[in-house]
Short mmCIF file of C-alpha atoms in Angstrom, two decimals:
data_model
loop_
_atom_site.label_atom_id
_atom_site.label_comp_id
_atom_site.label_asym_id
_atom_site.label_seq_id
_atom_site.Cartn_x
_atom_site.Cartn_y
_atom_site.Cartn_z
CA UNK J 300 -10.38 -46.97 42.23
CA UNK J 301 -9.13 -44.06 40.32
CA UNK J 302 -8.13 -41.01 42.56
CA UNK J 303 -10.22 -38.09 41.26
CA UNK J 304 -9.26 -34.44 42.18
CA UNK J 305 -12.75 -32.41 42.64
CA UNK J 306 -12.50 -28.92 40.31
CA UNK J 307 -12.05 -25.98 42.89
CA UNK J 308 -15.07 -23.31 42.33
CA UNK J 309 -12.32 -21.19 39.87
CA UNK J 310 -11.32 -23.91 37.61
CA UNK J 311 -15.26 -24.69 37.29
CA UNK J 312 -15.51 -20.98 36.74
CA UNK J 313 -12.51 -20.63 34.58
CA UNK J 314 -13.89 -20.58 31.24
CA UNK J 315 -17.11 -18.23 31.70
CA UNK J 316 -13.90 -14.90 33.31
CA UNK J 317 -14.95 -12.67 30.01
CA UNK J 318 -18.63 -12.91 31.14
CA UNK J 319 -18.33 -12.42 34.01
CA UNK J 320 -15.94 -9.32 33.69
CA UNK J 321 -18.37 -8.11 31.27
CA UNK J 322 -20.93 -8.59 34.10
CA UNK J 323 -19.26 -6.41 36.40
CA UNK J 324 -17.99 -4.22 34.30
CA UNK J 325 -21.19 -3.38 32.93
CA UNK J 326 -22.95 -3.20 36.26
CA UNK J 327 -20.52 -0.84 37.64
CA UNK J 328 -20.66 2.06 34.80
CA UNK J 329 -24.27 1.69 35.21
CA UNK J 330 -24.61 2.13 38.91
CA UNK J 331 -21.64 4.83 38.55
CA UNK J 332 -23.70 6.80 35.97
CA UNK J 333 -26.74 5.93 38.05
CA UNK J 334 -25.14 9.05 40.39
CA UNK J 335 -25.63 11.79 37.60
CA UNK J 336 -29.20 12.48 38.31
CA UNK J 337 -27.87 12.63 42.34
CA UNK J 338 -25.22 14.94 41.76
CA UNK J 339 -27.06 16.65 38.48
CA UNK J 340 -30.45 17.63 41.61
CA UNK J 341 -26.88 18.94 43.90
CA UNK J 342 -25.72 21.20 40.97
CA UNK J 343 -29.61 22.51 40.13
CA UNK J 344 -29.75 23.24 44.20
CA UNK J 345 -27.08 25.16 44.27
CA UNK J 346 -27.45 27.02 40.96
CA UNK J 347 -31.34 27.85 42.40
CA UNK J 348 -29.64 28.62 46.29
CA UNK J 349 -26.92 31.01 44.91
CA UNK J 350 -27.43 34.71 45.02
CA UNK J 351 -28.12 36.40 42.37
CA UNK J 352 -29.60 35.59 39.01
CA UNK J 353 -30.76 31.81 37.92
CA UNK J 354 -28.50 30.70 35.54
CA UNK J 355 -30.70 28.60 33.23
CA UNK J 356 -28.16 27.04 31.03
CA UNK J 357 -26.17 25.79 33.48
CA UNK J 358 -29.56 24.49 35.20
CA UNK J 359 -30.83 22.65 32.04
CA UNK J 360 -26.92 21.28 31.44
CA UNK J 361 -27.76 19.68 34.73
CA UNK J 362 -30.68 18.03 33.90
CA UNK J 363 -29.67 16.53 30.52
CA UNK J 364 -26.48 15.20 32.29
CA UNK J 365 -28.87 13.94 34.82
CA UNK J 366 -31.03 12.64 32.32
CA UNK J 367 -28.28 11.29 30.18
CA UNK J 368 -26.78 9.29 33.46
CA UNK J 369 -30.41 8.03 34.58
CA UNK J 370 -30.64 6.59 30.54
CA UNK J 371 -27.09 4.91 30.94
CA UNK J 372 -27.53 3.39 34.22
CA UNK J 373 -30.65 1.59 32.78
CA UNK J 374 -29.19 0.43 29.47
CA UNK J 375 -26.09 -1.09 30.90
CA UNK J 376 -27.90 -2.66 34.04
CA UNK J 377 -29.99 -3.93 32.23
CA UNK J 378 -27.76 -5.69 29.56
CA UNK J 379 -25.72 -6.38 32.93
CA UNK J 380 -28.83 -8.32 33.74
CA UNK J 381 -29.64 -9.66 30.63
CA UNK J 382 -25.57 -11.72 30.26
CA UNK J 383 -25.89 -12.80 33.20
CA UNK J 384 -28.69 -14.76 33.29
CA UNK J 385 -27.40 -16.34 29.70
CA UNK J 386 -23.90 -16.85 31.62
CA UNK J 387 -25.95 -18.09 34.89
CA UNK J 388 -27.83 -20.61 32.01
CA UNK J 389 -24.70 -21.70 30.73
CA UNK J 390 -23.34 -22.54 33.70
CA UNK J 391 -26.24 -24.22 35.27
CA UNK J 392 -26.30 -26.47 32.13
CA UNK J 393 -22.07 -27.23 32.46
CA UNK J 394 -22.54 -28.24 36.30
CA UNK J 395 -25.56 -30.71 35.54
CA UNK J 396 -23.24 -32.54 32.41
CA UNK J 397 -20.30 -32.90 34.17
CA UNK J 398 -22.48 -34.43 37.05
CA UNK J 399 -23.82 -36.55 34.79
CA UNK J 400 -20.61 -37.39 33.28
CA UNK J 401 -19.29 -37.98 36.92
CA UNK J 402 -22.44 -40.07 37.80
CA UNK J 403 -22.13 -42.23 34.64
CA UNK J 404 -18.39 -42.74 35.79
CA UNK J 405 -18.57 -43.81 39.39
CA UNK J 406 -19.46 -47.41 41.04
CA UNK J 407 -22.83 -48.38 40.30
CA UNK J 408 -22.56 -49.67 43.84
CA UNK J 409 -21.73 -46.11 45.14
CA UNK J 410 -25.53 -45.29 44.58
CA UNK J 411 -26.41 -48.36 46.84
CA UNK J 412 -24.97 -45.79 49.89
CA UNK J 413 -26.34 -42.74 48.62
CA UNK J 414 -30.38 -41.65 49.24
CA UNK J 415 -31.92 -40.81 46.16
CA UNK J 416 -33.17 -37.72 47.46
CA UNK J 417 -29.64 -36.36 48.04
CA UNK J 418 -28.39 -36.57 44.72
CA UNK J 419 -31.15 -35.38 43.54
CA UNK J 420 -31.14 -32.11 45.97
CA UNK J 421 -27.16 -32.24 44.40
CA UNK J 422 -28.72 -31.70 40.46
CA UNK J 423 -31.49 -30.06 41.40
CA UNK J 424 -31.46 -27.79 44.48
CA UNK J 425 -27.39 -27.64 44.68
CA UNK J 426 -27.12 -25.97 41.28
CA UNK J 427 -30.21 -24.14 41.16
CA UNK J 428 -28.54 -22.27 44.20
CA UNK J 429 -25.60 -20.70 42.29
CA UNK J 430 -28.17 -18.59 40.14
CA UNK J 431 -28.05 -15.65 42.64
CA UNK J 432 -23.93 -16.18 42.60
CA UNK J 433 -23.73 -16.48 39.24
CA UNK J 434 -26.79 -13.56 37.49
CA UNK J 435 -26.76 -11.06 40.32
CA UNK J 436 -23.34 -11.22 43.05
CA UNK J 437 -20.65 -10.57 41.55
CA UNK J 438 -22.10 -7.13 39.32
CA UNK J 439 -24.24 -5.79 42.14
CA UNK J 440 -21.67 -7.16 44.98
CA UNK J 441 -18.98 -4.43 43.22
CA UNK J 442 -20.80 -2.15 42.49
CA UNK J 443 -21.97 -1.80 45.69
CA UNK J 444 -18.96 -1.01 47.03
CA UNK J 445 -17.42 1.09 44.25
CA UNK J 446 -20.40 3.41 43.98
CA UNK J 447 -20.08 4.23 47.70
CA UNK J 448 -16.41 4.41 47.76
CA UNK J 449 -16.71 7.06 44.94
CA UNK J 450 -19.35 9.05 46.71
CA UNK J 451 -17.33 9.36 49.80
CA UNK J 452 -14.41 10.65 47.98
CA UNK J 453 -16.67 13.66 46.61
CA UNK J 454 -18.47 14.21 50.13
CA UNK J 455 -14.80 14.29 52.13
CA UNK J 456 -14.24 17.29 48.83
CA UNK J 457 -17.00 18.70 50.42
CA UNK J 458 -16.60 18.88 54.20
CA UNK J 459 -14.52 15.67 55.64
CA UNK J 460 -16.37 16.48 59.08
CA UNK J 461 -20.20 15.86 57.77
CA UNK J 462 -18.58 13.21 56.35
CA UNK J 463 -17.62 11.35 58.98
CA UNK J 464 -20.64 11.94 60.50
CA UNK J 465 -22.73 10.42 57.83
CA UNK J 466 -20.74 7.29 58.45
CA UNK J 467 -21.87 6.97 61.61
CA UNK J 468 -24.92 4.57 60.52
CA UNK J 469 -22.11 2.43 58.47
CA UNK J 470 -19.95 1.55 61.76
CA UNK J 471 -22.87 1.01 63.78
CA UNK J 472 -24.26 -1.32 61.30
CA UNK J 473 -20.33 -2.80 60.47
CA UNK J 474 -20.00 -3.44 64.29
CA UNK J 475 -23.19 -6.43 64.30
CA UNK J 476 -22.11 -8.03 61.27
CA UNK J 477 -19.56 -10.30 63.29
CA UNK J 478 -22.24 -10.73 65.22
CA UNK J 479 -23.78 -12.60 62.14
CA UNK J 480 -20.55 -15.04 61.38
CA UNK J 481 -19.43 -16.77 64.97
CA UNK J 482 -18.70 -20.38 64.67
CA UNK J 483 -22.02 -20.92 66.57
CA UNK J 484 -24.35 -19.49 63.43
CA UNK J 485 -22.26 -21.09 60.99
CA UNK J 486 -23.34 -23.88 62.61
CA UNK J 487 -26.70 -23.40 63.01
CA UNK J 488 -26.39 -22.50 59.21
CA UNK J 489 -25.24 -26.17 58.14
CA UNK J 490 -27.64 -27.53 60.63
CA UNK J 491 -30.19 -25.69 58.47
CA UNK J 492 -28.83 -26.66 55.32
CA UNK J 493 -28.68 -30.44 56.62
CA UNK J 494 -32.41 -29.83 57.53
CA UNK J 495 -33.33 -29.21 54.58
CA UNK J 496 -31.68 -32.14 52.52
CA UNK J 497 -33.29 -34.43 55.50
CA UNK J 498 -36.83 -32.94 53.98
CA UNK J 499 -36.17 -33.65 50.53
CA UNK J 500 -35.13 -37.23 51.35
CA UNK J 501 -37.86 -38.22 53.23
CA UNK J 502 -40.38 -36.38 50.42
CA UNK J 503 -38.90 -38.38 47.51
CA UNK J 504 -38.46 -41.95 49.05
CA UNK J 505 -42.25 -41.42 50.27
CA UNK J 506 -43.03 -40.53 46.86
CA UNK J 507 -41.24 -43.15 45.53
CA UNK J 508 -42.50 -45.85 47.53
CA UNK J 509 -46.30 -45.14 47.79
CA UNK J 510 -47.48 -47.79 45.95
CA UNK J 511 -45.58 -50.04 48.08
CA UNK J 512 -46.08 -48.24 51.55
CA UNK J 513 -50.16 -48.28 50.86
CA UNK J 514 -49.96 -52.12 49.68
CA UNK J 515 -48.71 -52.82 53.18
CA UNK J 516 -50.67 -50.34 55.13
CA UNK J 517 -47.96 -48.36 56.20
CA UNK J 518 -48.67 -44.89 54.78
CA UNK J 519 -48.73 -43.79 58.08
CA UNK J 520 -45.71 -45.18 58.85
CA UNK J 521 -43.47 -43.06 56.05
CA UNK J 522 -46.18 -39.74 56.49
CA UNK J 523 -44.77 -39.69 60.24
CA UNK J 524 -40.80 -40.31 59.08
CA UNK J 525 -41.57 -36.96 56.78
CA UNK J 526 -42.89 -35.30 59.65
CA UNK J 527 -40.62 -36.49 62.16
CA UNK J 528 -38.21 -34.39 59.22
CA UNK J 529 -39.67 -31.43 59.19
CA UNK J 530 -40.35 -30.87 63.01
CA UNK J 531 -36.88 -31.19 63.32
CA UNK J 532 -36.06 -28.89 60.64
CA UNK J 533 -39.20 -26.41 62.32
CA UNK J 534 -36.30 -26.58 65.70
CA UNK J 535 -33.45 -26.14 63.79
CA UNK J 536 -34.64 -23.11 62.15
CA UNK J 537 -36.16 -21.68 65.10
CA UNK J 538 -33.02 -21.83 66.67
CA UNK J 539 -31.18 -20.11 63.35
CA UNK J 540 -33.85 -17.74 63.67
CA UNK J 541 -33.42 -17.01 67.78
CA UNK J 542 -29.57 -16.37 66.68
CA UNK J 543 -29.87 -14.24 63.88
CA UNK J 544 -32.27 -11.78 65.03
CA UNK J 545 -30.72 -9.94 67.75
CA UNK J 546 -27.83 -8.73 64.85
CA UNK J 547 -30.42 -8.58 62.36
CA UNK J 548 -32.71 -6.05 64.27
CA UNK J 549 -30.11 -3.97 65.29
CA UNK J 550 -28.55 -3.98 61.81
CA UNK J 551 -32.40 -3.15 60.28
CA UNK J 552 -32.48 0.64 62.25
CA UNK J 553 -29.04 1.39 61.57
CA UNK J 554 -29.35 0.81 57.86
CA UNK J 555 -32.61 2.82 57.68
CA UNK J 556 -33.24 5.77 55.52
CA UNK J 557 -34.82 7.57 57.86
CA UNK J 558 -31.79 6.97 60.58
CA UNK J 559 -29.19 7.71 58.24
CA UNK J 560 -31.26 11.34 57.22
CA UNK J 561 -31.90 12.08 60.98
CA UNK J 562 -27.69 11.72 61.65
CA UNK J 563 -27.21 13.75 58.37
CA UNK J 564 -29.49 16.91 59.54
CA UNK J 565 -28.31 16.49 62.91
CA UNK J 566 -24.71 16.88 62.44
CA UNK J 567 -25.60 19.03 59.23
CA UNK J 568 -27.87 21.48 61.22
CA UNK J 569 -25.32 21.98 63.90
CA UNK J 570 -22.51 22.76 60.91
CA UNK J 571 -24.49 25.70 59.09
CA UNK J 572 -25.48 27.17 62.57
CA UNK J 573 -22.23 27.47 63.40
CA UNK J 574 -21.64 29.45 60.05
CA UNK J 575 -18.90 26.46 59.24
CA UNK J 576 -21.26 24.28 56.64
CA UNK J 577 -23.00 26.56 53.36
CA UNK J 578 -26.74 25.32 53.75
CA UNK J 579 -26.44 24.44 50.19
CA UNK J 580 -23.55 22.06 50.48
CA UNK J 581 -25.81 19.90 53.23
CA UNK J 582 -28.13 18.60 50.10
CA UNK J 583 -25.51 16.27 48.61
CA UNK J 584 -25.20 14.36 51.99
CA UNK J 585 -28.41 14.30 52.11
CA UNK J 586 -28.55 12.68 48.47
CA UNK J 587 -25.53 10.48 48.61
CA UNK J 588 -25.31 9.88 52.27
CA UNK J 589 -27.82 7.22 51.92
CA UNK J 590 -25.98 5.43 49.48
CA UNK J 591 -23.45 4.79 52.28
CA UNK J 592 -25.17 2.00 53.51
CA UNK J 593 -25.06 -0.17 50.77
CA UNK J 594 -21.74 -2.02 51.30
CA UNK J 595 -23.08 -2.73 54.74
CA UNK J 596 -26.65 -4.42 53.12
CA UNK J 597 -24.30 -6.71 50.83
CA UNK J 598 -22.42 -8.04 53.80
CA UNK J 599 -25.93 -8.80 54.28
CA UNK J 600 -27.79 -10.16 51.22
CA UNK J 601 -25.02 -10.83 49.06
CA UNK J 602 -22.24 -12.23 51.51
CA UNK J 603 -25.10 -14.82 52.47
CA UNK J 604 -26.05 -15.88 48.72
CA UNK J 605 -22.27 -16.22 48.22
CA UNK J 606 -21.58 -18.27 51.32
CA UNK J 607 -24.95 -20.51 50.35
CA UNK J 608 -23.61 -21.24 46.84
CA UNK J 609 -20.24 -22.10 48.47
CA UNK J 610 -21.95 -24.52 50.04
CA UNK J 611 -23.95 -26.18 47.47
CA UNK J 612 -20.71 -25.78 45.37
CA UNK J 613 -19.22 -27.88 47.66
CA UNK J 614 -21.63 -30.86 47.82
CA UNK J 615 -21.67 -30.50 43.96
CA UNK J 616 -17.04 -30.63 44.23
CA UNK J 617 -17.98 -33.98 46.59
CA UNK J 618 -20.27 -35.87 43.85
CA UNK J 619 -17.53 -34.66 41.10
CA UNK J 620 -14.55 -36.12 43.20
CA UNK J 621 -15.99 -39.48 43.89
CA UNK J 622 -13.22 -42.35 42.78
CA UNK J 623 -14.20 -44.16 39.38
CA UNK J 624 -13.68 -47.58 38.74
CA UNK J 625 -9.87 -47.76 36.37
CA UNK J 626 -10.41 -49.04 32.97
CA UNK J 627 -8.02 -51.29 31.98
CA UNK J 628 -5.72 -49.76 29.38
CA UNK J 629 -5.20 -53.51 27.21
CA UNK J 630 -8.45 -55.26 27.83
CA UNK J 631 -8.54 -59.16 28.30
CA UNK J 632 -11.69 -61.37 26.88
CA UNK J 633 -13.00 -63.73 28.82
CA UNK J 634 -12.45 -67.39 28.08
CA UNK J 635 -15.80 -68.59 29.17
CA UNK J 636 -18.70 -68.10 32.11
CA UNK J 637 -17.05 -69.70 35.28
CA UNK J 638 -17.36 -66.90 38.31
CA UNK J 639 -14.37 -67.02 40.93
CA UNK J 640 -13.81 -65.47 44.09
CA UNK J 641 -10.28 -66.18 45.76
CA UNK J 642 -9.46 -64.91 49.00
CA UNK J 643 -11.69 -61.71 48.85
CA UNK J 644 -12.19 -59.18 51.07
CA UNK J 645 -13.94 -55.73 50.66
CA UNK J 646 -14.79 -53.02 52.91
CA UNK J 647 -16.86 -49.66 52.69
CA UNK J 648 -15.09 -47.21 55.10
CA UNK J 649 -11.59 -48.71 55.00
CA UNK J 650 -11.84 -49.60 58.79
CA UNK J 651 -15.11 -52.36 58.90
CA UNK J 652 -14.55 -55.43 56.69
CA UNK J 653 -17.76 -56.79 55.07
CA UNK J 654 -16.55 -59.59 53.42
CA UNK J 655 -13.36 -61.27 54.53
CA UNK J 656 -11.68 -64.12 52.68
CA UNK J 657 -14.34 -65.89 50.41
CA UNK J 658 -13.49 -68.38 47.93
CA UNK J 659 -16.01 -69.56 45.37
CA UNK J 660 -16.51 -70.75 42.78
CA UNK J 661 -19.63 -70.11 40.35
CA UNK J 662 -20.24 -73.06 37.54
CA UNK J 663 -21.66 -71.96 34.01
CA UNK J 664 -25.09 -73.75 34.19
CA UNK J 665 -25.60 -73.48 37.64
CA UNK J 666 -28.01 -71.34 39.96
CA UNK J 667 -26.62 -70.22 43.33
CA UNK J 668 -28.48 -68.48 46.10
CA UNK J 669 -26.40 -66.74 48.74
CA UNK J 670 -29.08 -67.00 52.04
CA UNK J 671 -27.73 -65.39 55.34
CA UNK J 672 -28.84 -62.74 58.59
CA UNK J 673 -29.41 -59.46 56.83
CA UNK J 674 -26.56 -57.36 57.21
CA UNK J 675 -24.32 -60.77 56.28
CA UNK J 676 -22.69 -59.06 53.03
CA UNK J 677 -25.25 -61.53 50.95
CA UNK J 678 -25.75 -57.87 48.56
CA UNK J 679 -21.81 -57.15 48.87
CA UNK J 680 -20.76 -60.20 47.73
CA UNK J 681 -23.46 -60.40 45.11
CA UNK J 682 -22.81 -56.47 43.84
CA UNK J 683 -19.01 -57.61 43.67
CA UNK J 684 -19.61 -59.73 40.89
CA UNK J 685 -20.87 -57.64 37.59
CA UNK J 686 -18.07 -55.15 39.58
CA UNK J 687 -20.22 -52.70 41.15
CA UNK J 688 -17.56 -52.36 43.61
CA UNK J 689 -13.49 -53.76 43.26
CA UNK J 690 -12.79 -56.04 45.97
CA UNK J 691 -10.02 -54.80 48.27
CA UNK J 692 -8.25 -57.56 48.14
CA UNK J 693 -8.04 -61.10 45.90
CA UNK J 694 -9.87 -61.31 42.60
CA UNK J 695 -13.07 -61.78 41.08
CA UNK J 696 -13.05 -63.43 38.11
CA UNK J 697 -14.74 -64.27 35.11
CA UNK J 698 -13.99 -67.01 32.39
CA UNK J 699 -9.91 -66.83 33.82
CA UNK J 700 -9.62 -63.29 33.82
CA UNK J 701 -9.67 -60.56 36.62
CA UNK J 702 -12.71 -58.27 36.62
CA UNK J 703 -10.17 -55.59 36.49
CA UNK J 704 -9.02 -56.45 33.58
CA UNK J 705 -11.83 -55.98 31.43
CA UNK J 706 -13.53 -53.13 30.01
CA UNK J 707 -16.79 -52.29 31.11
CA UNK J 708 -18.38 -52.35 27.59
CA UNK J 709 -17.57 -56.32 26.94
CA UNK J 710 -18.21 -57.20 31.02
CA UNK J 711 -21.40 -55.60 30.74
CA UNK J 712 -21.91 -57.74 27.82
CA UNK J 713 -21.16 -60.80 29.39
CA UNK J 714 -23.01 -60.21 32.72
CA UNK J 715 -26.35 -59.02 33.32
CA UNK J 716 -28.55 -58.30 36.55
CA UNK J 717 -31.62 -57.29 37.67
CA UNK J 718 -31.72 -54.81 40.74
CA UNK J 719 -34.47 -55.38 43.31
CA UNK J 720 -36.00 -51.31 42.94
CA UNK J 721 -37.00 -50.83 39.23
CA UNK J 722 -36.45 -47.47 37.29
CA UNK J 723 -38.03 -46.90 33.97
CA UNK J 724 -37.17 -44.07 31.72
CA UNK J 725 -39.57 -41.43 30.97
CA UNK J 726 -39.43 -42.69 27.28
CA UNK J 727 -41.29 -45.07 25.40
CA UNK J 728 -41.58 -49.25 26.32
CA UNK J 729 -39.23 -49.93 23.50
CA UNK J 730 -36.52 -47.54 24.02
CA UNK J 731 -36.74 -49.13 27.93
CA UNK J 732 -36.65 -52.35 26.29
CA UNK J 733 -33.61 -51.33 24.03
CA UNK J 734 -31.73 -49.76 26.68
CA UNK J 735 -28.87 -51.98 26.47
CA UNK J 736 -28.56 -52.20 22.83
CA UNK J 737 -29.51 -49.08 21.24
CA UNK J 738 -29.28 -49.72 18.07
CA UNK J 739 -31.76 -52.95 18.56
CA UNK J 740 -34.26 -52.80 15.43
CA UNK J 741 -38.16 -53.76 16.05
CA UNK J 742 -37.84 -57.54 15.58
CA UNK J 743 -35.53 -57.04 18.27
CA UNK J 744 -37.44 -55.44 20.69
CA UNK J 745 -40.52 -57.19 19.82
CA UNK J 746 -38.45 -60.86 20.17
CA UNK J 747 -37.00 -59.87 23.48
CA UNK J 748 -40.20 -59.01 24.88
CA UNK J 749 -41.74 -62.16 23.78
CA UNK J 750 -39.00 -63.96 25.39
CA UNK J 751 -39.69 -61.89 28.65
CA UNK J 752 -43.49 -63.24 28.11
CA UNK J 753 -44.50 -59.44 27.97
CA UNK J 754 -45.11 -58.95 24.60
CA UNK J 755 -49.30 -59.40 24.85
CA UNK J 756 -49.73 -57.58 28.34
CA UNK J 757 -47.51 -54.67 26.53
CA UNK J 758 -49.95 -54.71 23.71
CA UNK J 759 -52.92 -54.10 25.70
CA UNK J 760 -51.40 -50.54 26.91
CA UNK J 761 -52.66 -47.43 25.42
CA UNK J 762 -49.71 -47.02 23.56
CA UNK J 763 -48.31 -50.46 23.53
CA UNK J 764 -44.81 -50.13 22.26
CA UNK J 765 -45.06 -46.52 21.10
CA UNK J 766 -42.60 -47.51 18.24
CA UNK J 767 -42.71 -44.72 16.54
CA UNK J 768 -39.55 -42.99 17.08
CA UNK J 769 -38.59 -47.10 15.96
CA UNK J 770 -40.39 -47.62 12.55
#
């Protein structure tokens, strides 16, 4: 097979760096301007608390700067917002096509060893989970940090004492979050994750095989493998649960408002007592002390969206980097229908051979029916042939020539199969039909399904062929 290198999450990432700068960017003036109406109600307190006459126009320059900042933060959060959610639609849309590039690429046999419901948890669930990375992280993940960091740098102008007071809440809260990453709850965490992938198996190969399940009066059967699924996902959270909340209820009362305003007018109180603090200069911790805690919250929201889409990123990297099958770069025609198999062997993990020298020999004209225990390598041997898999050793070949040594486009014109589970598209009964040969004209699809003896029971649907997009 052809070694393929999974793309790291920058390289996948590469090509959307403006946006996302432009994200951040944005996001940060916004939430820096969102501090003029903060530090615009500081400058109107202490205009109103100093002796003397009010000094309106210095009060009212306050408020329009306030004002002004309040109008900025909005706009540019807001178009913040708005790119992206285009950038997080973009990229979305990029993952699923070069999945389904990838998909179309790799061993048809490699789906044989893959549940349905985990690739489709990979398209589906996997990349739906970088939304909160992609439209909200990175912006708000910054700016929560830079806002804070600038607001400490104008309290410590201030008094560096009340200061480091009001950062009192911020170690306390700093001190659990280790608490929150031990190898034991990342564990739990990809015990969770596993969970939930076991969940959305079990739901789509139940769905999948109703019909079937019901024919045979085993329903309850496949209802109790679903809920044998999610009572173990019901433990496995529970115990994620049990290990988070100690951490998490410590880290809830630390973080508080009302905490972080009873240290400030503690340690503020006993400042202006002592005649070393101007009551005045008390209301911008009060203001901007609360905004202190923020860092602390994204090591809590955001540092857990980011380490979820690292994950998902990850199972998406594994699908990407599966081997495909080398085309040849000269390919050989076939001279003829006669199947050989000399001296194969094949194996799925490198370590357990399936299949271990077979010879034989398929005649043009002939039928052949491989019989054997189950688990004999009767569906090996048979998935070797139209080269679902490459043997790995001997040859299989067809008409003289090695499998390898054909393209896929004229050995999928030579050999054609029929796989015991039946998809349909979700398109019409002629473009199913015409799957093979797109280009196949009406007479066409009409003659092959009259060849299929199909053509009257397809007739007597409600929409029969539904030719239209065919006329």
């Amino acid at each position: 097979m052809t070694t393929t290198t999974a793309p790291t999450l920058p390289r996948l990432l590469r090509p959307y760096a403006g946006s996302f700068a432009a994200v951040v960017v944005l996001q940060v003036i916004g939430a820096l301007s969102g501090l003029a109406p903060l530090l615009a109600v500081v400058e109107v307190g202490r205009t109103l608390l100093a002796p003397g006459p009010v000094d309106d126009g210095r009060v009212w320059t306050a408020v329009v700067v306030g004002a002004s900042g309040m109008f900025v933060r909005l706009l540019l959060t807001a178009a913040s917002s708005g790119i992206g959610h285009l950038l997080d639609g973009r990229v979305q849309l990029a993952f699923r096509r070069l999945l389904a590039e990838r998909l179309g690429q790799v061993p048809i046999g490699w789906f044989s060893r893959r549940r349905t419901g985990e690739l489709a948890k990979v398209v589906g669930e996997d990349v739906g989970a970088v939304h909160p990375f992609i439209a909200h992280t990175p912006g708000e993940l910054v700016s929560a940090f830079v806002v804070p960091l600038v607001s400490l740098g104008y309290l410590f102008t201030i008094d560096w004492r009340l200061t480091l007071i009001t950062l009192i809440p911020v170690v306390l809260a700093v001190a659990l979050v280790p608490l929150m990453m031990t190898p034991s709850r990342l564990r739990e965490q990809a015990e969770f994750d596993q969970g939930m992938a076991e969940i959305s198996t079990s739901v789509v190969e139940f769905v999948q095989g109703i019909a079937v399940v019901k024919a045979f009066g085993g329903a309850g059967r496949a209802h109790r493998r679903f809920l044998t699924a999610a009572d173990a996902f019901v433990g496995t959270f529970n115990q994620w649960v049990r290990g988070m909340a100690g951490p998490a209820a410590g880290m809830q009362p630390a973080l508080s408002p009302p905490f972080v305003l009873a240290v400030v007018l503690i340690g503020g109180t006993v400042l202006s007592t002592g005649g070393s603090l101007a009551p005045a200069d008390l209301l911008p911790f009060l203001l901007l002390g609360l905004g202190l805690t923020a860092p602390v919250a994204a090591l809590g929201h955001g540092f857990d969206e980011v380490r979820a889409a690292r994950r998902a990123v990850g199972r998406i990297r594994d699908v990407l980097g599966v081997p495909s099958l080398p085309e040849p770069s000269h390919p050989v025609a076939p001279q003829g229908h006669r199947m050989e198999l000399q001296d194969v062997r094949f194996s799925y993990d490198a370590e357990h051979e399936v299949l271990r020298g077979i010879d034989l020999v398929l005649e043009p004209g002939t039928v052949t029916a491989i019989v054997g225990p189950s688990g004999s390598g009767k569906s090996t041997l048979v998935n070797l042939l139209p080269r679902f898999f490459d043997p790995a050793s001997g040859s299989v070949r067809l008409g003289g020539v090695d499998l390898r040594e054909l393209g896929s486009r004229e050995l999928y014109r030579t050999v054609s199969f029929v796989f015991q589970d039946v998809r349909l598209l979700r398109a019409s009964v002629a473009d199913n039909i015409a799957l093979a040969v797109p280009r196949a004209s009406l007479d066409d699809v009409i003659r092959a399904a009259r060849q299929a003896n199909i053509h009257d029971r397809i007739l007597e649907l409600p929409r029969g062929f539904s030719l239209d997009s065919r006329a």
